[in-house]
mmCIF file of C-alpha atoms in Angstrom:
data_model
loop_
_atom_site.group_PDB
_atom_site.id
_atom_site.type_symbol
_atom_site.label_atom_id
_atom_site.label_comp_id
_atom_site.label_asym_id
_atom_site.label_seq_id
_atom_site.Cartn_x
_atom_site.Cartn_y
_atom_site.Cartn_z
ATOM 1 C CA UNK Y 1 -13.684 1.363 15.347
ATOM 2 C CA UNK Y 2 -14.338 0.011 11.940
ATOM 3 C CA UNK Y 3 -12.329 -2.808 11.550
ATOM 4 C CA UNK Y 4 -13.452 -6.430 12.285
ATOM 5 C CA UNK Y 5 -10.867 -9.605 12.672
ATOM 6 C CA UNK Y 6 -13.170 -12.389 11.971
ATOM 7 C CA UNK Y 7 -10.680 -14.973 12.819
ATOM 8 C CA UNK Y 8 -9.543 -18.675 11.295
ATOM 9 C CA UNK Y 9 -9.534 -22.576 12.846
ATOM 10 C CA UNK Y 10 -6.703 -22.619 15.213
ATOM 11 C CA UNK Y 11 -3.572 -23.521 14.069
ATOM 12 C CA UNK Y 12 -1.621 -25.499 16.029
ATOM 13 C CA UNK Y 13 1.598 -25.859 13.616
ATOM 14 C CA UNK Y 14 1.827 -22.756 13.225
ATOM 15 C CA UNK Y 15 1.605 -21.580 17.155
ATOM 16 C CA UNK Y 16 4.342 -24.877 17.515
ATOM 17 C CA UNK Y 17 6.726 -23.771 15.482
ATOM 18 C CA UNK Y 18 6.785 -20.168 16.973
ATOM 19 C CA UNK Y 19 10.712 -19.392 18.212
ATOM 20 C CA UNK Y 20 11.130 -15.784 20.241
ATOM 21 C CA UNK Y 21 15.291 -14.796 19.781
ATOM 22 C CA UNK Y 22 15.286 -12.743 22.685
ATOM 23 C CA UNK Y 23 18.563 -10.965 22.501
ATOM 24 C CA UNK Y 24 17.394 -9.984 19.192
ATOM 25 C CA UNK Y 25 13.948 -8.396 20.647
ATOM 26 C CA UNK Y 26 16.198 -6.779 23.454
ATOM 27 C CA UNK Y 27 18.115 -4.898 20.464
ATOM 28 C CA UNK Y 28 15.510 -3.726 18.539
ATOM 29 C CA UNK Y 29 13.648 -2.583 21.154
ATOM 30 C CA UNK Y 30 16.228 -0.645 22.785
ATOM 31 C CA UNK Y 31 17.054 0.790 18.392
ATOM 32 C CA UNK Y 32 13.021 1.826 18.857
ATOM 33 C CA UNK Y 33 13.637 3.886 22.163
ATOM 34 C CA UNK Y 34 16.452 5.362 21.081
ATOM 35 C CA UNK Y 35 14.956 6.979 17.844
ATOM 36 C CA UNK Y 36 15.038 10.973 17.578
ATOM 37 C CA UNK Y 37 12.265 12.881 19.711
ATOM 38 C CA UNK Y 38 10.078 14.828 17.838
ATOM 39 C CA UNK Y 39 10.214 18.572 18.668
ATOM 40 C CA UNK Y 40 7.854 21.374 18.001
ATOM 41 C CA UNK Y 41 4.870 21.408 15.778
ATOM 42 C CA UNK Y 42 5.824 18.256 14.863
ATOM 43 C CA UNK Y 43 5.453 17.171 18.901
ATOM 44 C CA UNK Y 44 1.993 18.758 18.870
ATOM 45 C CA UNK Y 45 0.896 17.229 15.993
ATOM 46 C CA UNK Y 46 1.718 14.179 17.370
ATOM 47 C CA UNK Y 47 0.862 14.389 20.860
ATOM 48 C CA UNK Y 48 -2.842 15.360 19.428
ATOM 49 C CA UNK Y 49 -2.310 12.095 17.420
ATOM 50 C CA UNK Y 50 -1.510 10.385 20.844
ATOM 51 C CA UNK Y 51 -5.195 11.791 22.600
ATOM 52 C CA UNK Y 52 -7.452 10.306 19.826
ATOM 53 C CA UNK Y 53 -5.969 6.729 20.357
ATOM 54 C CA UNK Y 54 -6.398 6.775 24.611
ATOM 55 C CA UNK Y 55 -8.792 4.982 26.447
ATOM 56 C CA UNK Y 56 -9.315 7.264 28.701
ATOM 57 C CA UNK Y 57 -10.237 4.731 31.526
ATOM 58 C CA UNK Y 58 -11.082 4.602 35.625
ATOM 59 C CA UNK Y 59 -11.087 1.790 36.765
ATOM 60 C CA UNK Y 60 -11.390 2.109 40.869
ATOM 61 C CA UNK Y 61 -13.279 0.993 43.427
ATOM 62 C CA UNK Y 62 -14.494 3.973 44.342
ATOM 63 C CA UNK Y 63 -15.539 4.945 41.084
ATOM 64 C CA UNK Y 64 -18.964 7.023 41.143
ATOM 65 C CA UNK Y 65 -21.386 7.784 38.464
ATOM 66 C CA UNK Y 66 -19.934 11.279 39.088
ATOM 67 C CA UNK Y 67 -16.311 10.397 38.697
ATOM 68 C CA UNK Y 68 -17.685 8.874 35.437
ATOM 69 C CA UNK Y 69 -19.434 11.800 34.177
ATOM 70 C CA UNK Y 70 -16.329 13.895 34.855
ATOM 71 C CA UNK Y 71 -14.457 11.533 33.149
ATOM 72 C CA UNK Y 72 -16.566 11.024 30.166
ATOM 73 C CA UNK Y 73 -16.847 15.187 29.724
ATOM 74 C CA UNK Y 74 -12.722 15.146 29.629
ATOM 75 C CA UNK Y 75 -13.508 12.313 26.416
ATOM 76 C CA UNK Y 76 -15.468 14.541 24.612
ATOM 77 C CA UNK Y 77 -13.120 17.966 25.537
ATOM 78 C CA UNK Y 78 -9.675 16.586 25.797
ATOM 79 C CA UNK Y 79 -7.702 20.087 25.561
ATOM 80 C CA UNK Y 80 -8.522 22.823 26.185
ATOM 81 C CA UNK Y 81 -10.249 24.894 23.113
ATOM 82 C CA UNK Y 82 -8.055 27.726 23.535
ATOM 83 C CA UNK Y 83 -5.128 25.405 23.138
ATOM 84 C CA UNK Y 84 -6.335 23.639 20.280
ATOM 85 C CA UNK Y 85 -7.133 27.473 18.328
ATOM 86 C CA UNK Y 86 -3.584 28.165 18.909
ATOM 87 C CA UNK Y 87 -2.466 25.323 17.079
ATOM 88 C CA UNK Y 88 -5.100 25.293 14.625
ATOM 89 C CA UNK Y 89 -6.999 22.398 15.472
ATOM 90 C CA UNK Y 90 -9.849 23.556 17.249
ATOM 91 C CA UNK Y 91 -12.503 21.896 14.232
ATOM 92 C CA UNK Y 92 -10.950 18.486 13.970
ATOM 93 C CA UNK Y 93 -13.441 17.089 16.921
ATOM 94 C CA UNK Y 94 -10.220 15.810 18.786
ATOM 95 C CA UNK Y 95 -12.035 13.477 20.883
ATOM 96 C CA UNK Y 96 -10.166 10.441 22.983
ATOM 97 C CA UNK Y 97 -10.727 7.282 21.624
ATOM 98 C CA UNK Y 98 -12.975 5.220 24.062
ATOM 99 C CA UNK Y 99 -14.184 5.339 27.711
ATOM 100 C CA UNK Y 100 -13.158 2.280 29.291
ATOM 101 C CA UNK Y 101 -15.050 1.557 32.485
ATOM 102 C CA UNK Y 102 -15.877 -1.718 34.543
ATOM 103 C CA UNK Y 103 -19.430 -3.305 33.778
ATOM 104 C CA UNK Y 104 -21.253 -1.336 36.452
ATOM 105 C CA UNK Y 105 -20.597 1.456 35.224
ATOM 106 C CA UNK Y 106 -21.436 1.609 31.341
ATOM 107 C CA UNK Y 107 -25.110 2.629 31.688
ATOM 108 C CA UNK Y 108 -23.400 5.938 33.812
ATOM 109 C CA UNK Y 109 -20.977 6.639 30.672
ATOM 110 C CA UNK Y 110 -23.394 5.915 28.031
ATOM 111 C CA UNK Y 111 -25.586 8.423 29.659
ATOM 112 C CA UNK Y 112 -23.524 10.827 29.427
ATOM 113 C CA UNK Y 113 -21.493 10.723 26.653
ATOM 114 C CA UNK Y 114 -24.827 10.768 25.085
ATOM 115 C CA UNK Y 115 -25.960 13.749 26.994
ATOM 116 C CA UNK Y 116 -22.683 15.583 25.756
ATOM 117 C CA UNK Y 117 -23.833 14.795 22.436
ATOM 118 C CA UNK Y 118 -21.002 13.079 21.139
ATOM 119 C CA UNK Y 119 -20.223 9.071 19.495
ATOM 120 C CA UNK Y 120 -17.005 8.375 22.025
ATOM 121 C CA UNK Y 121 -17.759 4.329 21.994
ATOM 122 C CA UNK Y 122 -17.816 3.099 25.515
ATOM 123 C CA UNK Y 123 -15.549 -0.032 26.377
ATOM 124 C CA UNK Y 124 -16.125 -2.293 29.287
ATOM 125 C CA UNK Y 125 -13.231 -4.449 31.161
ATOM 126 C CA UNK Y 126 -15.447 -7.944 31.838
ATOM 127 C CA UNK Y 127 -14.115 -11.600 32.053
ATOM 128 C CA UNK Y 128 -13.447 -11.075 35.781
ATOM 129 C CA UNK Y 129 -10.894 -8.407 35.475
ATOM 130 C CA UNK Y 130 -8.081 -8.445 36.317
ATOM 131 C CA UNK Y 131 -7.554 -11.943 37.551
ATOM 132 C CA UNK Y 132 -9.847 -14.045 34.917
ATOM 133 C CA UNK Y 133 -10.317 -16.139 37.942
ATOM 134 C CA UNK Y 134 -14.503 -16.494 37.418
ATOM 135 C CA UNK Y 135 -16.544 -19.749 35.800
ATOM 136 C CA UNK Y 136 -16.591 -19.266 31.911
ATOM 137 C CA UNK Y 137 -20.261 -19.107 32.138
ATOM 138 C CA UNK Y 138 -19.935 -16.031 34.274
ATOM 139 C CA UNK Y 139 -17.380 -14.152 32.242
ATOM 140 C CA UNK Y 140 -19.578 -14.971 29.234
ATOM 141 C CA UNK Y 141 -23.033 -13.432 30.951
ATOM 142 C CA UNK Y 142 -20.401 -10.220 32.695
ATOM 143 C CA UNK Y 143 -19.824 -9.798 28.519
ATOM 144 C CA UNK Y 144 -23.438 -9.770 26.995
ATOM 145 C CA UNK Y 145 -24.362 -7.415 30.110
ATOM 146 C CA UNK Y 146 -21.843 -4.822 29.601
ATOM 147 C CA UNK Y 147 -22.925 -5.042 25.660
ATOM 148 C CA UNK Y 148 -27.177 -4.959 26.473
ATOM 149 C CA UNK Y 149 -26.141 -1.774 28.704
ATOM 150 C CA UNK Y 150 -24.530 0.092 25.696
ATOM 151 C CA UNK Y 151 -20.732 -0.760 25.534
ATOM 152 C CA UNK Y 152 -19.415 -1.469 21.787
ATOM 153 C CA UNK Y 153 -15.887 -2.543 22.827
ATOM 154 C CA UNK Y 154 -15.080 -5.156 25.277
ATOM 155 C CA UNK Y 155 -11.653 -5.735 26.955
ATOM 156 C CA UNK Y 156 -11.597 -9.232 27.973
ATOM 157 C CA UNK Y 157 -8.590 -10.742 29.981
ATOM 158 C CA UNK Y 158 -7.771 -14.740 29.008
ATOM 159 C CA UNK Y 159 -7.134 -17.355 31.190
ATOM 160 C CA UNK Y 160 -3.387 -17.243 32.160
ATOM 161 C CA UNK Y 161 -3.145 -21.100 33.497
ATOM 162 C CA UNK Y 162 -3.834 -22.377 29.895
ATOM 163 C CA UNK Y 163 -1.293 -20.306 28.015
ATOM 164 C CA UNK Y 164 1.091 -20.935 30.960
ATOM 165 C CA UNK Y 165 0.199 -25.080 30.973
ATOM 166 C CA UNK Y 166 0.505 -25.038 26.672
ATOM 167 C CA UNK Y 167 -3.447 -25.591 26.285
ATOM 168 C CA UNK Y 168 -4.003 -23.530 23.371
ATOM 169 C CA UNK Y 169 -7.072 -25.082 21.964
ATOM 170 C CA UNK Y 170 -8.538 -24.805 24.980
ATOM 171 C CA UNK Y 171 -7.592 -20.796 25.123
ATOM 172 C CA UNK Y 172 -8.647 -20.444 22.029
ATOM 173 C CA UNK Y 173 -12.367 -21.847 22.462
ATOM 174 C CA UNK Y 174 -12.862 -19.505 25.458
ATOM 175 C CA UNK Y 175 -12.171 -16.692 23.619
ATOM 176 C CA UNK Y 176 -14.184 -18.036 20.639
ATOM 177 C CA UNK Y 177 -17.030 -18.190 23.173
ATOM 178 C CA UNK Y 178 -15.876 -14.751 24.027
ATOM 179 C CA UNK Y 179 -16.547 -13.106 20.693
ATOM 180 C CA UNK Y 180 -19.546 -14.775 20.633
ATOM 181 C CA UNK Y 181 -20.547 -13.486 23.497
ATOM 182 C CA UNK Y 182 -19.742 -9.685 22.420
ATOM 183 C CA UNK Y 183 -21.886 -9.844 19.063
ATOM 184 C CA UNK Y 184 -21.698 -6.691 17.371
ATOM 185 C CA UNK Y 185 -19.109 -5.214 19.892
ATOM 186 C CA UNK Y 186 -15.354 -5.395 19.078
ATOM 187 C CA UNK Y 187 -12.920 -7.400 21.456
ATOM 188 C CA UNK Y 188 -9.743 -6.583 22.957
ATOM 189 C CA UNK Y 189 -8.074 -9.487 24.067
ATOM 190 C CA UNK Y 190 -5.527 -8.553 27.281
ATOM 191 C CA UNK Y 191 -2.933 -11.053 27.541
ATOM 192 C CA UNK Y 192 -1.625 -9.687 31.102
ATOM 193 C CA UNK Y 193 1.927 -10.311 29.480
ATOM 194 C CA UNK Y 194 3.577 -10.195 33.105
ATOM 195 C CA UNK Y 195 2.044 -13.415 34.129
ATOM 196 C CA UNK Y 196 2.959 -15.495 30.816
ATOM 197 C CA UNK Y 197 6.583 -16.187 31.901
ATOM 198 C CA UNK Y 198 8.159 -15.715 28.462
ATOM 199 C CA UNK Y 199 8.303 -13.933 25.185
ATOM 200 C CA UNK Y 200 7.531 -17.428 23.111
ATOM 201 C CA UNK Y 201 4.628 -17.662 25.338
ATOM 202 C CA UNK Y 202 3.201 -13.848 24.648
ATOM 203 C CA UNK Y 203 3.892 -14.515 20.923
ATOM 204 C CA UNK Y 204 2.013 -17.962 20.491
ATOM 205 C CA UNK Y 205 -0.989 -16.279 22.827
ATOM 206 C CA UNK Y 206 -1.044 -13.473 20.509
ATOM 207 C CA UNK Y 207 -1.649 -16.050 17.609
ATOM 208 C CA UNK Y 208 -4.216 -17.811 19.745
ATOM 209 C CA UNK Y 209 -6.219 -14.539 20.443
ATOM 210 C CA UNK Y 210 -6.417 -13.278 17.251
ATOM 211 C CA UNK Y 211 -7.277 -16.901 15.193
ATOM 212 C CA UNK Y 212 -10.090 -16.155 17.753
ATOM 213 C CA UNK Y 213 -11.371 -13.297 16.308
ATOM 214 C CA UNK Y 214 -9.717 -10.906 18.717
ATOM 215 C CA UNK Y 215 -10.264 -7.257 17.216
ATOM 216 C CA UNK Y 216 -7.176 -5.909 19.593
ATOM 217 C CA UNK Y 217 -4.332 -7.509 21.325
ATOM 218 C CA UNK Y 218 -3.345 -5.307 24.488
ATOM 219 C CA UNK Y 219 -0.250 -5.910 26.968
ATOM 220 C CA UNK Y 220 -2.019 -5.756 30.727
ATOM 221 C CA UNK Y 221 -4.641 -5.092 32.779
ATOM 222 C CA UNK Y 222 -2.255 -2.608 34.110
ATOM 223 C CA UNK Y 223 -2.451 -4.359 37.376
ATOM 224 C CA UNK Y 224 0.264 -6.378 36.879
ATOM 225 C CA UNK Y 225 3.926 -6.261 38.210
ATOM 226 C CA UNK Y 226 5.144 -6.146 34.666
ATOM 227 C CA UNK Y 227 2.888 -4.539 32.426
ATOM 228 C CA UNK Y 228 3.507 -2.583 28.557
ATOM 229 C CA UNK Y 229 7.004 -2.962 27.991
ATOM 230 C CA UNK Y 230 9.206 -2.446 24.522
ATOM 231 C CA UNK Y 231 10.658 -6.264 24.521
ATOM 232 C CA UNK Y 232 6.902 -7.473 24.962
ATOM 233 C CA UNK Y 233 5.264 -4.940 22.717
ATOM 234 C CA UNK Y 234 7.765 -6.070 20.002
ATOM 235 C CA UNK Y 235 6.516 -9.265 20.212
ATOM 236 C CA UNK Y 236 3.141 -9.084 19.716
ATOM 237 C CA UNK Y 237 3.313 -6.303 16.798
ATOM 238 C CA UNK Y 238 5.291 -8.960 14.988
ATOM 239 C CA UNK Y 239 2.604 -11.449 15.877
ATOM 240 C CA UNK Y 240 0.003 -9.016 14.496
ATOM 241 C CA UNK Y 241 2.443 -8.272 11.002
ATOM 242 C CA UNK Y 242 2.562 -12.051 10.703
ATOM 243 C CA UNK Y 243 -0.907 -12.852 11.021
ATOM 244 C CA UNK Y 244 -2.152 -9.709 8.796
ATOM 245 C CA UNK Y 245 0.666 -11.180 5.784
ATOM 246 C CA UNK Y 246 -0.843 -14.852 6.463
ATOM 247 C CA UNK Y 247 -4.946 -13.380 6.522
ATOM 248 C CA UNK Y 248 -5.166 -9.986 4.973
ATOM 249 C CA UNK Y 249 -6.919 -9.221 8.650
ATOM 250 C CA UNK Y 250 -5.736 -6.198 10.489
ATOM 251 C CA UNK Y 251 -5.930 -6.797 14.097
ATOM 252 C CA UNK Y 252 -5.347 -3.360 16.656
ATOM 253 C CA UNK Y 253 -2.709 -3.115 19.191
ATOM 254 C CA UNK Y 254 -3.244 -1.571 22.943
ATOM 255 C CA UNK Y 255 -0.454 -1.306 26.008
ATOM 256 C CA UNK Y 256 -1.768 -0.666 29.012
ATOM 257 C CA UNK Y 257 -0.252 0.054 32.648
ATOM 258 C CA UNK Y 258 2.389 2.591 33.450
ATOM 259 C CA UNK Y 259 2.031 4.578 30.416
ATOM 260 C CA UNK Y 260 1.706 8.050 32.023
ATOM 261 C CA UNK Y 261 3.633 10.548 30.358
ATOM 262 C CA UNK Y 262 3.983 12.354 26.770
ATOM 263 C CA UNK Y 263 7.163 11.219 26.189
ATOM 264 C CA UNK Y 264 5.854 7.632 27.078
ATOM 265 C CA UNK Y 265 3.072 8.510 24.619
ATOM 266 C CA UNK Y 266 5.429 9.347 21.478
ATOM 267 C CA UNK Y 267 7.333 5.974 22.481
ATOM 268 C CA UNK Y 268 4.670 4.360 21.941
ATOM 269 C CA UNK Y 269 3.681 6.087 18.193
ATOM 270 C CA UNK Y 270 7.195 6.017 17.167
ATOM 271 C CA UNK Y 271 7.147 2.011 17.477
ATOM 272 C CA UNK Y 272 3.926 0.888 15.753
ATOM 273 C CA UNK Y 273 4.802 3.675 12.308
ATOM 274 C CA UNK Y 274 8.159 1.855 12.449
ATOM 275 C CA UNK Y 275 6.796 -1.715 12.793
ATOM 276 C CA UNK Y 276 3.394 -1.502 11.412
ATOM 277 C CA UNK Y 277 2.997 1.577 9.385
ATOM 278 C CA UNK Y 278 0.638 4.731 8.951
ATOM 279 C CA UNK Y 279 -1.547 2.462 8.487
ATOM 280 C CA UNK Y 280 -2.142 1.457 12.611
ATOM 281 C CA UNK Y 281 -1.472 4.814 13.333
ATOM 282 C CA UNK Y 282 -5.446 5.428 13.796
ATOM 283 C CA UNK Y 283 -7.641 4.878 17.099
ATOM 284 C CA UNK Y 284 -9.258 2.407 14.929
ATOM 285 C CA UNK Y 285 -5.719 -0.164 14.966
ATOM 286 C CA UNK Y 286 -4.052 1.340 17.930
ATOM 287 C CA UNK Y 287 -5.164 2.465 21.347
ATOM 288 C CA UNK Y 288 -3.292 3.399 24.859
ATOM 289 C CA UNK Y 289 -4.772 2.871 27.717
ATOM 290 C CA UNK Y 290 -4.124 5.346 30.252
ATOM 291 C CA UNK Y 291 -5.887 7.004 33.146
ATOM 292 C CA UNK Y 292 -3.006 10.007 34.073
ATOM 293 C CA UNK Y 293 -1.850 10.097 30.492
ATOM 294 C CA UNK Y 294 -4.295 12.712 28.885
ATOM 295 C CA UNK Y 295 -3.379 15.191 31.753
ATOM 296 C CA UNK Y 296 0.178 15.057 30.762
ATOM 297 C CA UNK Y 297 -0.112 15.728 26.975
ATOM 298 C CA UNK Y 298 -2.264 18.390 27.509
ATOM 299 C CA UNK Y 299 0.190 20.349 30.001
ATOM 300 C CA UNK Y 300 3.185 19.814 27.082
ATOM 301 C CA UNK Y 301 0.633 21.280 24.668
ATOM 302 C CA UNK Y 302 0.154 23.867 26.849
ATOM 303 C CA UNK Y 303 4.102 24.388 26.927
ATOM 304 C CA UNK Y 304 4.118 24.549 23.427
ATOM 305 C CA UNK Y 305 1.461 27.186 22.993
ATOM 306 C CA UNK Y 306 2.546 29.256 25.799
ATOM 307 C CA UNK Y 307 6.260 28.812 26.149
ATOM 308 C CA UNK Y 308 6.015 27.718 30.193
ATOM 309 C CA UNK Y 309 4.214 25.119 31.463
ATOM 310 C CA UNK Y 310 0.787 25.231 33.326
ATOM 311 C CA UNK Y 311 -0.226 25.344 37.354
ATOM 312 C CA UNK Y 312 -2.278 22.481 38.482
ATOM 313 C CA UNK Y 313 -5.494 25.017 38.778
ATOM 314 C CA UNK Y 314 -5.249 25.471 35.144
ATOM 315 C CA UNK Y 315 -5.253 21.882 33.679
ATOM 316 C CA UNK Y 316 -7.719 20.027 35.648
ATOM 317 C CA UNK Y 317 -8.028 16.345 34.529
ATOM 318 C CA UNK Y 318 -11.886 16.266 35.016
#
């Protein structure tokens, strides 16, 4: 991940004057789901497009250093190499984008994503994920321990009572303090869209995050009751256009939560080409973060190379 947002003094006009038309956003966003499926090559081209922007995440409390490794060998080996010859992609080094694990686990994943001999960047929920619901000073140490231990991206969640209660310069020195606290590693700001209680409020904390120097806006912590959905996703890719025309900064884009399938997964692509361009169409501007995701894609790739689709034996997620 190459690109850095390195953020401006808030704004407070501009996040005032922010207006959400929300029959509007209902109509595009049901014109973006309804585009024309890709089919054939074109699918597979895509869907390989689709496993170098994934997280590829666990994020349980029974996770294991074992689970991890497992998890972090699927990073580096996505799909299967016989898969990838058919198609004639087996020397791109079609890696996923990240490893996204909770704090305690980042030494395990560093380990061995390094002992697989590959550059997959690890990224670290902190903040007290999910809820936010820790002292600032503790969300701030959670962040420069996940970075000493080796992770380069950090998914922080904000606090939800200060967007919800209008107290945007407050949210916006937290996650000042935030990127201060992440140095050298890039910051995904979640907004946990299902708790903001509208559209105007996703689209003004959008503008708060990234004046903060947020690298990445993403949807949800995925644990949620509403988490990545069109409307919302709308939103904040217009928030992103807006603030890239105002700052020449290019900030990334992540949903999270319920995004399990292929066809999700081409959803997903087809809106940030039309709204954002080719440009975002790298795991440097756009990322999905998905746990059951991966194991899906690589069972329609199967399909495609074989003409029937795979036993569970055959396409083991880890």
């Amino acid at each position: 991940m190459a690109t850095r947002n390195v953020g401006l003094e808030l704004d407070l006009d501009w996040v005032s004057r922010v207006q959400v038309n929300l029959p509007a956003v209902k109509l595009r966003a049901e014109q973006l789901q309804a585009r024309r499926t890709v089919k054939k090559q074109w699918q597979a081209a895509w869907l390989l497009k689709a496993v170098t922007c994934i997280d590829l995440t666990t994020l349980s409390g029974d996770d294991t250093a074992a689970n991890v490794h497992r998890l972090c060998f699927k990073a580096k080996w996505p799909i299967r190499e016989d898969l990838l010859k058919a198609v004639g992609m087996q020397d791109k080094g079609i890696t996923v984008g990240a490893v996204c694990v909770y704090p305690s686990r980042v030494t395990d994943a560093v380990k061995a994503l390094k002992s697989a001999g590959c550059d997959i960047p690890v990224a670290s929920v902190a903040t007290g994920f999910p809820a936010g619901q820790t002292l600032l000073k503790t969300r701030l140490e959670e962040i420069r321990l996940a970075v000493a231990d080796g992770a380069r991206e950090i998914d922080i969640v904000i606090s939800r009572a200060l967007a919800l209660t209008g107290q945007w310069k407050a949210l916006y020195e937290e996650i000042r303090a935030c990127r201060k606290a992440c140095g050298e590693a890039h910051m995904k700001t979640i907004l946990a869209v299902g708790d903001l209680g509208s559209l105007t409020n996703v689209y003004k904390a959008s503008l708060v995050a990234m004046m903060a120097g947020s690298d990445f806006i993403k949807t949800s912590t995925g644990k949620e009751g509403v988490n990545a959905t069109f409307p919302v996703a709308l939103v904040m890719v217009r928030a992103i256009r807006d603030y890239h025309h105002r700052t020449g900064n290019k900030v990334g884009f992540k949903p999270a939560g319920g995004i399990r399938s292929a066809k999700d997964a081409l959803a997903w692509l087809v809106l940030i080409k039309e709204e954002l361009g080719n440009e975002w169409l790298s795991p440097e501007l756009f990322r999905l973060g998905a746990s059951s995701l991966l194991s899906d894609i690589e069972r329609q790739i199967y399909h495609h190379v074989t003409g029937h689709y795979a036993a569970a034996h055959e396409l083991p997620m880890a």
